Short mmCIF file of C-alpha atoms in Angstrom, two decimals:
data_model
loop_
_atom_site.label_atom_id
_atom_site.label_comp_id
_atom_site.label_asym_id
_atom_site.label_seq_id
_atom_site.Cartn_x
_atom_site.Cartn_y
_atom_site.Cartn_z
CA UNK Q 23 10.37 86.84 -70.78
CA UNK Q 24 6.64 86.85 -69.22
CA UNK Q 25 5.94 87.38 -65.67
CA UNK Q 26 4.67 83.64 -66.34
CA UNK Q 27 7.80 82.28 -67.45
CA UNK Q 28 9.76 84.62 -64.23
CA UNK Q 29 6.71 83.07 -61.49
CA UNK Q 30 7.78 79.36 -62.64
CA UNK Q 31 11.15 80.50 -62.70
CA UNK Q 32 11.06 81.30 -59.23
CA UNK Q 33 8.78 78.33 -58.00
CA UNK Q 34 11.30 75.82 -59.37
CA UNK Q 35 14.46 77.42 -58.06
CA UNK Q 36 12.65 77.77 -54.52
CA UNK Q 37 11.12 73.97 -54.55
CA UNK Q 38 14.95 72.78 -55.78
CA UNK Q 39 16.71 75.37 -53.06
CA UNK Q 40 14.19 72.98 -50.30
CA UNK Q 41 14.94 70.04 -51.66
CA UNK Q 42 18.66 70.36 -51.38
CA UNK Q 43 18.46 71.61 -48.32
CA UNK Q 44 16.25 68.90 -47.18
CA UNK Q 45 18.69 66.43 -48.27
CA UNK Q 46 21.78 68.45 -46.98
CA UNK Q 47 19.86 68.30 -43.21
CA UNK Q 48 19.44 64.64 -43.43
CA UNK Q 49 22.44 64.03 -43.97
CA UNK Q 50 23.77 66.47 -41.04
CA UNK Q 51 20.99 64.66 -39.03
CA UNK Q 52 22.13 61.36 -39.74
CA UNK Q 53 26.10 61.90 -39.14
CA UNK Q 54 25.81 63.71 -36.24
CA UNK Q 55 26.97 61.70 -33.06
CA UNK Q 56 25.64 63.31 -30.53
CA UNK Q 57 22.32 63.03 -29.66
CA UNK Q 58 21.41 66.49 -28.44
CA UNK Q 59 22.23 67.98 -31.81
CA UNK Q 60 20.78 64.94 -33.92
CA UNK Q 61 17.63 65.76 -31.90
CA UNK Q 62 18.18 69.78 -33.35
CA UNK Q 63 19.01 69.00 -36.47
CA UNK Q 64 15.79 66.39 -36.23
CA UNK Q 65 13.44 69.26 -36.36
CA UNK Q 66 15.35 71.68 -38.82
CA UNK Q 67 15.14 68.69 -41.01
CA UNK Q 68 11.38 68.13 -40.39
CA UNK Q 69 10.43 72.01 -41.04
CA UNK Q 70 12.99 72.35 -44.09
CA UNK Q 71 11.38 69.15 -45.59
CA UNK Q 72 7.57 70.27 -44.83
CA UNK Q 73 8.32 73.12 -47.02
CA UNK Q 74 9.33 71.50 -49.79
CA UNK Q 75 6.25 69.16 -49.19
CA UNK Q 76 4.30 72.73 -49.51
CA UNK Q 77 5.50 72.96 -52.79
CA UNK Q 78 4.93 69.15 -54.29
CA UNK Q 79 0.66 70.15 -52.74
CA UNK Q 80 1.05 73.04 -54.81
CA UNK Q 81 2.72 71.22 -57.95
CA UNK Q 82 -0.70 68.74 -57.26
CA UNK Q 83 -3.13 71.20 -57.34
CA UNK Q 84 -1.88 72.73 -60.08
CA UNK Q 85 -1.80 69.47 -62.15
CA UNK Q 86 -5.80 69.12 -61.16
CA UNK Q 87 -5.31 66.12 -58.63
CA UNK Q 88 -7.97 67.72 -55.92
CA UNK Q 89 -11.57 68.74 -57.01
CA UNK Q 90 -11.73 71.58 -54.18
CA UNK Q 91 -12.39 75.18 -54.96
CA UNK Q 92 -9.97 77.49 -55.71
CA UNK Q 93 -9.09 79.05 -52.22
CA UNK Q 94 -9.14 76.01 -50.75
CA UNK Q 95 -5.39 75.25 -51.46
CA UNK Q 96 -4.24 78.48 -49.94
CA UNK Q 97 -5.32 77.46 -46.46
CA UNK Q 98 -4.30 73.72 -46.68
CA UNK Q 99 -0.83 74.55 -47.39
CA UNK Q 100 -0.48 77.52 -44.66
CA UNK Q 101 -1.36 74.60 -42.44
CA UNK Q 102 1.74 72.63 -43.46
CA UNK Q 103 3.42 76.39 -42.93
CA UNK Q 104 2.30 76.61 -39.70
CA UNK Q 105 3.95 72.73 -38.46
CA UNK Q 106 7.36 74.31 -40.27
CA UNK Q 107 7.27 76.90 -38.22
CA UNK Q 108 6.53 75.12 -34.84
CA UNK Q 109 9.48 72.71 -35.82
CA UNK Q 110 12.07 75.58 -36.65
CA UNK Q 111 11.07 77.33 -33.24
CA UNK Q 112 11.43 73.44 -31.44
CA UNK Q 113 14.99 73.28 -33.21
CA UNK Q 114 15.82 76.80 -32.25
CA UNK Q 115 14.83 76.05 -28.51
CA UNK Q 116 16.36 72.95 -28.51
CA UNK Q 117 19.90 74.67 -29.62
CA UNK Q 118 19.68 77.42 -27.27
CA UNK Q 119 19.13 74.93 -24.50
CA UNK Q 120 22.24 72.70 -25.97
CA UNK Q 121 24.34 76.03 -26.11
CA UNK Q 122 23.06 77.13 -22.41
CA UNK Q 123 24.41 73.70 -21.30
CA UNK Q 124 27.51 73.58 -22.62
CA UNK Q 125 26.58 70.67 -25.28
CA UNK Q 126 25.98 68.31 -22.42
CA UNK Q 127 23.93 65.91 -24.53
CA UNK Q 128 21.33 65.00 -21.52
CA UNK Q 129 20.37 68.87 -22.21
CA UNK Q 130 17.73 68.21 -25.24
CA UNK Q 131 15.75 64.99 -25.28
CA UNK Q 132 15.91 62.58 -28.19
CA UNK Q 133 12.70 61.13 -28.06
CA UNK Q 134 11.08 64.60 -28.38
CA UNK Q 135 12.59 65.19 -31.68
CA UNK Q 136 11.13 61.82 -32.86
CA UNK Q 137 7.82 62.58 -31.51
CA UNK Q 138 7.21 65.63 -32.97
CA UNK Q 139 8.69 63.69 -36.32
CA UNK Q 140 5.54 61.47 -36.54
CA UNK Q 141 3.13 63.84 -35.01
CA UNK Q 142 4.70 65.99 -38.14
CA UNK Q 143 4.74 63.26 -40.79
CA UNK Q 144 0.55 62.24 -39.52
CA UNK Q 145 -0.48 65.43 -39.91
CA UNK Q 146 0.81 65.94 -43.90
CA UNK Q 147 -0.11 62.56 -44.86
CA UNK Q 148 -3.52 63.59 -43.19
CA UNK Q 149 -3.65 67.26 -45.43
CA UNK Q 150 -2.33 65.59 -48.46
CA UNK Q 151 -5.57 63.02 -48.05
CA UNK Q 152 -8.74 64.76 -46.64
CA UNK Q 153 -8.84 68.16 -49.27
CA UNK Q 154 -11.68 66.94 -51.48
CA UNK Q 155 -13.51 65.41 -48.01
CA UNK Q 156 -13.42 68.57 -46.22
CA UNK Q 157 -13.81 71.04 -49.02
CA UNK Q 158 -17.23 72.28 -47.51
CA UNK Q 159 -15.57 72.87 -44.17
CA UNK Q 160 -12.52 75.08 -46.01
CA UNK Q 161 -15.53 77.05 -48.07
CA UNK Q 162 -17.20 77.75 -44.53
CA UNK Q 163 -14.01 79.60 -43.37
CA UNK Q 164 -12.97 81.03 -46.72
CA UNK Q 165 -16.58 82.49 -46.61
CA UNK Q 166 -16.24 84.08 -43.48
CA UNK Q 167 -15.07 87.47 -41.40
CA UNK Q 168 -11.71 85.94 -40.36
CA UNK Q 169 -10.87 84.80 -43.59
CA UNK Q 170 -11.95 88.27 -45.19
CA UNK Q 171 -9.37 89.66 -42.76
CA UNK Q 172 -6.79 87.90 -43.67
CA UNK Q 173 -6.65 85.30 -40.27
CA UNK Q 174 -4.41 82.23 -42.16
CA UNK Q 175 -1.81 85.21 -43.31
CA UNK Q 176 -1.66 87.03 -40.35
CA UNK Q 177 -1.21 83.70 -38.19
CA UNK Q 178 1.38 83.01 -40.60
CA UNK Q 179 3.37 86.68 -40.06
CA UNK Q 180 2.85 86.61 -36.60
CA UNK Q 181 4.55 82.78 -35.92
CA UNK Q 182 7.55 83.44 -38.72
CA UNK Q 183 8.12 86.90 -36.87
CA UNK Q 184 8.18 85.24 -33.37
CA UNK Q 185 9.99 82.50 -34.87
CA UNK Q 186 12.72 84.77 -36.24
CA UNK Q 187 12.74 86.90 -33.04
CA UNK Q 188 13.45 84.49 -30.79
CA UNK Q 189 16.70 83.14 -32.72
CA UNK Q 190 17.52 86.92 -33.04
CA UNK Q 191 17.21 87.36 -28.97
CA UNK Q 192 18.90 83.61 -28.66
CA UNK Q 193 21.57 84.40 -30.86
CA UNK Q 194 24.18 85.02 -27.51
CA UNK Q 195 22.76 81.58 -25.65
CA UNK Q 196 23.81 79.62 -28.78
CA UNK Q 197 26.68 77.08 -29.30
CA UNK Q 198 29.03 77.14 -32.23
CA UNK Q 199 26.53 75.42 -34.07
CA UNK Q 200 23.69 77.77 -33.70
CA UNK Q 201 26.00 80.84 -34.49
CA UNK Q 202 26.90 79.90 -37.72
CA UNK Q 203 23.11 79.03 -38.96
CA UNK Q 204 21.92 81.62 -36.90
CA UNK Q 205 22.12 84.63 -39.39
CA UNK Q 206 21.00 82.64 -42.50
CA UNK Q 207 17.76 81.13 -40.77
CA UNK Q 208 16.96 84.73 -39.35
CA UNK Q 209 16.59 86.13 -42.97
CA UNK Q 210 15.12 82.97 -44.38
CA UNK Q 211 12.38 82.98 -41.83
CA UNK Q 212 11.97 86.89 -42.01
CA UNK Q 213 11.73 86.45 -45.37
CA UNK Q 214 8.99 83.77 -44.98
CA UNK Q 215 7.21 86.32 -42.85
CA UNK Q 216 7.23 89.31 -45.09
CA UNK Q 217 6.10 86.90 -47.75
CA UNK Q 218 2.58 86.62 -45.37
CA UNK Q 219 2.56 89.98 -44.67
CA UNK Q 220 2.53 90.96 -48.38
CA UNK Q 221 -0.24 88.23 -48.37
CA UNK Q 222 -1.77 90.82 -46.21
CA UNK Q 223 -1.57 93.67 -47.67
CA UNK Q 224 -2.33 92.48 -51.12
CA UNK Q 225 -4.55 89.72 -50.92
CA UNK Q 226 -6.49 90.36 -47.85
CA UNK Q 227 -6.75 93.93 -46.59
CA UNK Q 228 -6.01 95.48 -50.04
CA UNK Q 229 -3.53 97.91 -49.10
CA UNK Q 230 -1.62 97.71 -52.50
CA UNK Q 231 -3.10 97.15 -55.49
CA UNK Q 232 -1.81 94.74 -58.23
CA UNK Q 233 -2.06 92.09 -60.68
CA UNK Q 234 -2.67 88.82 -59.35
CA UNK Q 235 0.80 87.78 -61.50
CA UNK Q 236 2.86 90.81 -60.04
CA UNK Q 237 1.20 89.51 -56.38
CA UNK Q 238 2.69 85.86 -56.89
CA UNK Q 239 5.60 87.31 -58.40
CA UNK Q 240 7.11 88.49 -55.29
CA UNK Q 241 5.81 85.90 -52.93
CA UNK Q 242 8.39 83.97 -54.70
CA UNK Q 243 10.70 86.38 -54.47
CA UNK Q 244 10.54 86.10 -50.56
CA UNK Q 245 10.24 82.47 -50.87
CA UNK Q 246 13.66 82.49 -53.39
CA UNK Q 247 15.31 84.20 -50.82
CA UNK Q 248 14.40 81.40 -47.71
CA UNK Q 249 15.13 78.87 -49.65
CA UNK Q 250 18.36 80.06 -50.48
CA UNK Q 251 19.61 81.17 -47.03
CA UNK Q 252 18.15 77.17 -45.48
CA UNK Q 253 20.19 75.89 -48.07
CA UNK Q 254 23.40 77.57 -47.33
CA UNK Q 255 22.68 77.37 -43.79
CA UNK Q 256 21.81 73.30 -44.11
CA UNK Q 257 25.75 73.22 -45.88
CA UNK Q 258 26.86 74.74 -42.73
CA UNK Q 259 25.34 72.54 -40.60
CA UNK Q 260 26.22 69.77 -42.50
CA UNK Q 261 30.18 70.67 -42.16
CA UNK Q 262 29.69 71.08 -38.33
CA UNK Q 263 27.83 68.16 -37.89
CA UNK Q 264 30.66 65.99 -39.24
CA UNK Q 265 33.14 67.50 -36.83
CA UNK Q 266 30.46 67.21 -33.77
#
């Protein structure tokens, strides 16, 4: 078996390990009664579904829909990385807060969830429509000193790690709920940012030197890993949700 075959191995298994657990989250979403944890479960299902949007962009490119250059992908889809992560760390807030309060529902605000939802939803629709527009703007930056040092990856580390800490430091302020996701999301989003990190050292500052296959290899590795841990923590949340 090629290192091929083994990459597209590993970017099916992680696109189908986001889709389930996009549909699992949904569906916890949807059942839940109250509305403090629909409103939680709103924005794990909005950053859980953005990354399996990452990886219908990438299927796109791939299949030749955009005529943009060939780093211009890589930036348009840490963008979509970036609104995950800002709608794992809402969720995460918005639990800790629920937990703090003792479930009282009037302790996370509905709307909030539904806000960011469309502010979320915009914003993709937006990235999945302009690449070929702004493809001059993307060369500007890919051309530059940030991009050189590695800015898009090291944003990327830096929010997953924060991301990941703060559950990891919220872990004793959480309700029932958010301790039995908590462990599960903590690797998948650590795993998200050593996946950037590698970006890092690979890709950007050069630190380790390999084939561009061996490189992509273990991104999806990392990525393998997060999308397995979401899933089994969206089947979690699912079974809780029902009870809640």
């Amino acid at each position: 078996m090629t290192i091929d075959t083994l990459i597209t191995i590993g970017y099916y298994v992680s696109s189908i390990g986001f889709l389930i657990a996009t549909i699992v989250t949904f569906e916890a979403a949807r059942k839940a009664s109250q509305s403090g944890l629909k409103t939680v479960l709103n924005y794990l299902f909005i950053g859980t579904a953005t990354f399996f949007v990452i990886t219908v962009f990438q299927k796109m490119v791939a299949a030749g829909v955009y005529s943009i250059s060939d780093e211009s992908p890589d930036i348009w889809w840490h963008i979509m990385f970036y609104l995950a992560m800002f709608s794992f760390y809402f969720g995460f807030k918005a639990l800790a807060r629920l937990g703090s309060a003792d479930t009282d529902a009037t302790a996370v605000s509905a709307s909030s969830g539904k806000t960011w939802g469309i502010i979320t939803a915009v914003l993709l629709v937006l990235i999945f429509i302009v690449p070929n527009m702004a493809d001059g703007l993307i060369q500007s930056y890919n051309a530059s000193k940030l991009a050189e040092l590695g800015a898009h990856h090291f944003l990327a580390f830096a929010l997953a790690g924060v991301v990941g800490a703060y559950l990891f430091s919220a872990k004793l302020f959480l309700g029932q709920v958010g301790k039995a996701i908590a462990n599960p999301m903590i690797i998948a989003i650590w795993a998200l940012a050593a996946q950037h990190f590698w970006e890092l050292l690979v890709e950007s500052w050069k630190v380790i030197e390999v084939t561009g296959e061996v490189g992509e290899g273990v991104e999806k590795i990392f990525l393998t890993i997060a999308a397995v841990c979401i899933t089994f923590a969206a089947l979690r949340l699912k079974s809780l949700a029902k009870a809640a």
